[in-house]
Structure formats: structure tokens, C-alpha cells
mmCIF file of C-alpha atoms in Angstrom:
data_model
loop_
_atom_site.group_PDB
_atom_site.id
_atom_site.type_symbol
_atom_site.label_atom_id
_atom_site.label_comp_id
_atom_site.label_asym_id
_atom_site.label_seq_id
_atom_site.Cartn_x
_atom_site.Cartn_y
_atom_site.Cartn_z
ATOM 1 C CA MET A 237 -8.665 11.725 5.922
ATOM 2 C CA GLN A 238 -12.061 10.270 4.673
ATOM 3 C CA ASP A 239 -13.594 6.807 5.595
ATOM 4 C CA ALA A 240 -12.971 4.600 2.642
ATOM 5 C CA ALA A 241 -16.386 3.581 2.741
ATOM 6 C CA MET A 242 -17.285 6.817 1.363
ATOM 7 C CA ASN A 243 -15.557 6.270 -1.903
ATOM 8 C CA ARG A 244 -15.405 2.531 -2.084
ATOM 9 C CA GLU A 245 -16.041 2.975 -6.039
ATOM 10 C CA GLN A 246 -13.688 5.448 -6.752
ATOM 11 C CA ILE A 247 -10.800 3.466 -4.645
ATOM 12 C CA SER A 248 -11.046 -0.304 -4.266
ATOM 13 C CA MET A 249 -8.938 -3.002 -3.163
ATOM 14 C CA SER A 250 -7.169 -5.067 -5.991
ATOM 15 C CA PRO A 251 -8.461 -8.617 -6.228
ATOM 16 C CA TYR A 252 -4.583 -9.510 -4.870
ATOM 17 C CA GLY A 253 -4.901 -7.292 -2.078
ATOM 18 C CA ASP A 254 -8.149 -8.979 -1.237
ATOM 19 C CA PHE A 255 -6.606 -12.264 -1.290
ATOM 20 C CA LEU A 256 -4.090 -11.302 1.546
ATOM 21 C CA GLY A 257 -6.936 -9.387 3.296
ATOM 22 C CA ILE A 258 -5.797 -6.244 2.906
ATOM 23 C CA LYS A 259 -8.337 -3.294 4.295
ATOM 24 C CA ILE A 260 -8.225 0.237 3.078
ATOM 25 C CA ILE A 261 -8.849 2.514 6.316
ATOM 26 C CA GLU A 262 -8.716 5.823 4.899
ATOM 27 C CA PHE A 263 -7.423 7.824 1.956
ATOM 28 C CA ALA A 264 -7.141 11.327 1.215
ATOM 29 C CA ALA A 265 -5.490 13.096 -1.963
ATOM 30 C CA GLY A 266 -2.033 11.324 -2.096
ATOM 31 C CA LYS A 267 -2.419 9.656 1.219
ATOM 32 C CA ALA A 268 -3.699 6.451 2.479
ATOM 33 C CA ILE A 269 -3.739 4.165 5.386
ATOM 34 C CA CYS A 270 -4.153 0.240 5.099
ATOM 35 C CA SER A 271 -4.226 -2.477 7.427
ATOM 36 C CA LEU A 272 -3.536 -6.191 7.553
ATOM 37 C CA GLU A 273 -4.627 -8.734 10.079
ATOM 38 C CA LEU A 274 -1.978 -11.392 10.183
ATOM 39 C CA GLU A 275 -3.249 -14.857 9.632
ATOM 40 C CA ASP A 276 -1.155 -18.425 9.817
ATOM 41 C CA HIS A 277 -0.619 -17.903 6.028
ATOM 42 C CA HIS A 278 1.058 -14.795 6.266
ATOM 43 C CA MET A 279 4.152 -16.333 8.352
ATOM 44 C CA ASN A 280 7.324 -17.784 6.811
ATOM 45 C CA THR A 281 8.762 -21.373 8.000
ATOM 46 C CA GLY A 282 10.254 -19.631 10.852
ATOM 47 C CA GLY A 283 6.875 -18.248 12.339
ATOM 48 C CA ARG A 284 7.612 -14.798 11.695
ATOM 49 C CA VAL A 285 5.800 -12.690 9.009
ATOM 50 C CA HIS A 286 7.020 -13.459 5.310
ATOM 51 C CA GLY A 287 8.794 -10.216 4.050
ATOM 52 C CA GLY A 288 6.785 -10.532 0.891
ATOM 53 C CA VAL A 289 3.350 -9.764 2.726
ATOM 54 C CA LEU A 290 5.130 -6.731 4.459
ATOM 55 C CA THR A 291 6.048 -5.466 1.091
ATOM 56 C CA SER A 292 2.715 -6.592 -0.572
ATOM 57 C CA LEU A 293 1.196 -3.831 1.992
ATOM 58 C CA ALA A 294 3.494 -1.031 1.730
ATOM 59 C CA ASP A 295 2.975 -1.629 -2.009
ATOM 60 C CA THR A 296 -0.945 -1.538 -1.720
ATOM 61 C CA ALA A 297 -1.075 1.572 0.278
ATOM 62 C CA ALA A 298 0.966 3.120 -1.873
ATOM 63 C CA GLY A 299 -0.994 2.302 -4.747
ATOM 64 C CA VAL A 300 -3.873 3.401 -3.012
ATOM 65 C CA ALA A 301 -2.513 6.962 -2.353
ATOM 66 C CA VAL A 302 -1.044 7.462 -5.953
ATOM 67 C CA ARG A 303 -5.162 6.213 -7.168
ATOM 68 C CA SER A 304 -6.230 9.054 -5.299
ATOM 69 C CA VAL A 305 -4.375 11.274 -7.232
ATOM 70 C CA ARG A 306 -3.424 10.093 -10.676
ATOM 71 C CA PRO A 307 -5.288 11.369 -13.423
ATOM 72 C CA GLU A 308 -8.668 10.430 -14.661
ATOM 73 C CA GLY A 309 -8.355 7.564 -17.178
ATOM 74 C CA LYS A 310 -5.220 6.633 -16.686
ATOM 75 C CA LEU A 311 -3.342 3.629 -14.752
ATOM 76 C CA SER A 312 -0.478 3.516 -12.243
ATOM 77 C CA ALA A 313 1.948 0.295 -12.371
ATOM 78 C CA THR A 314 5.049 -0.141 -9.760
ATOM 79 C CA THR A 315 8.155 0.379 -11.435
ATOM 80 C CA ASP A 316 10.381 0.445 -8.404
ATOM 81 C CA LEU A 317 10.232 -0.201 -5.095
ATOM 82 C CA SER A 318 12.906 -0.734 -2.118
ATOM 83 C CA ILE A 319 12.324 -1.582 1.517
ATOM 84 C CA SER A 320 14.207 -1.571 5.070
ATOM 85 C CA PHE A 321 13.075 -3.866 7.393
ATOM 86 C CA ILE A 322 13.702 -2.277 10.650
ATOM 87 C CA ARG A 323 12.363 -4.992 12.759
ATOM 88 C CA PRO A 324 10.162 -8.079 12.962
ATOM 89 C CA PRO A 325 6.649 -7.611 13.815
ATOM 90 C CA MET A 326 5.204 -8.775 17.106
ATOM 91 C CA GLY A 327 1.771 -8.474 17.069
ATOM 92 C CA LYS A 328 -1.564 -9.663 15.198
ATOM 93 C CA SER A 329 -1.959 -6.917 12.499
ATOM 94 C CA LEU A 330 -0.046 -4.492 10.232
ATOM 95 C CA VAL A 331 -0.703 -0.648 9.438
ATOM 96 C CA ALA A 332 1.083 1.176 6.459
ATOM 97 C CA HIS A 333 1.028 4.674 5.762
ATOM 98 C CA ALA A 334 1.560 6.096 2.414
ATOM 99 C CA GLU A 335 2.091 9.332 0.724
ATOM 100 C CA VAL A 336 2.738 11.164 -2.841
ATOM 101 C CA ILE A 337 5.780 12.810 -2.289
ATOM 102 C CA HIS A 338 6.405 13.824 -6.049
ATOM 103 C CA ALA A 339 3.247 13.598 -8.673
ATOM 104 C CA GLY A 340 5.413 14.354 -11.936
ATOM 105 C CA LYS A 341 3.627 14.024 -15.562
ATOM 106 C CA ARG A 342 4.749 10.381 -16.097
ATOM 107 C CA LEU A 343 6.064 8.719 -12.352
ATOM 108 C CA PHE A 344 4.666 9.304 -8.835
ATOM 109 C CA ARG A 345 7.368 8.787 -5.787
ATOM 110 C CA THR A 346 5.773 7.577 -2.801
ATOM 111 C CA GLU A 347 7.250 6.807 0.762
ATOM 112 C CA ILE A 348 5.287 4.168 3.003
ATOM 113 C CA ALA A 349 5.870 3.599 6.988
ATOM 114 C CA VAL A 350 4.404 0.082 8.147
ATOM 115 C CA TYR A 351 3.609 -0.359 11.787
ATOM 116 C CA CYS A 352 2.836 -3.308 14.311
ATOM 117 C CA GLU A 353 1.499 -2.427 17.456
ATOM 118 C CA ASP A 354 2.533 1.267 16.805
ATOM 119 C CA LYS A 355 6.116 0.278 16.359
ATOM 120 C CA LEU A 356 7.789 0.995 13.140
ATOM 121 C CA ILE A 357 8.491 -2.151 11.751
ATOM 122 C CA ALA A 358 9.655 -0.992 7.913
ATOM 123 C CA LYS A 359 10.268 1.502 5.503
ATOM 124 C CA THR A 360 9.532 1.568 2.181
ATOM 125 C CA ASN A 361 9.981 3.933 -1.239
ATOM 126 C CA ALA A 362 8.066 3.086 -4.233
ATOM 127 C CA THR A 363 7.612 4.648 -8.081
ATOM 128 C CA PHE A 364 4.914 4.538 -9.800
ATOM 129 C CA MET A 365 4.670 4.960 -13.799
ATOM 130 C CA ILE A 366 1.349 6.915 -14.985
ATOM 131 C CA VAL A 367 0.000 4.938 -17.770
ATOM 132 C CA ASP A 368 -2.945 5.358 -20.092
ATOM 133 C CA ALA A 369 -5.723 3.050 -19.806
ATOM 134 C CA LYS A 370 -6.443 0.307 -22.563
ATOM 135 C CA LYS A 371 -9.400 0.824 -23.996
ATOM 136 C CA SER A 372 -11.801 -1.969 -24.582
#
């Protein structure tokens, strides 16, 4: 994989990802690694990381992996995402490893593993639809 700083203009973080604090660590054709340093606003009322934060990190990493290989002039949108929470994260940062496992003409399928302190905490599958970019 290559350092994300090398192609920031090619693959950049979404405004929502920026809002959450998600960082692109590495990406290559069909693969991406994203991270998130946990803060108080990522927690639920029970003091644990909110499941939506884990889901957003997984979806964002998958989106970066898809963007690295989707056809030029196209956009992608998540059409389906399922997540299995394995254990609660016990640490200060999360890392999501995403990979495109199928790149069809209209649908791309991805698998994502989310880790905390090198322990697997969630597995995710997501499907993305490839669409034409709107002309302005």
C-alpha cells in the first residue's frame, strides 16, 4: 500500500469522515486502511464506543477502497451494509482494513475488519453501487 499523503487529491476524506476524525492511513488498488482516535463524543451513554461510530468507520474505509478502483468519472454509494460486533473496543484508537472482493459493472462488494489494539472487534460486508457523476 502507499502512504495516503501521496495522492490526497485523488482519494480524500469525506466531510462526514472529517467530522468524526477518521484518517486515511494507507490505500492501494481495492484496499484501504483508515483509523479513528476515540474521543468522548464517540461514546454512548454506557461509556462504550457507539455502534454507529464503528459502522461509520467501516463504511468509510470501504468507500475509500472502492474509490481507489472505481471507473473514472463515476461515483459510488453504499447500498447495503451489515456489521457483526464481536467484542467491545477497549483502547484509544480503531483501525479498519477494507478490501474490494468483487468489482462488477454496477456493484462492488467489500469486506471490512475493524480492530482495536490489534484485536478484531467487528466484521463488516458492504455493497456499493457505481453511478454516473452528476454534471454541473
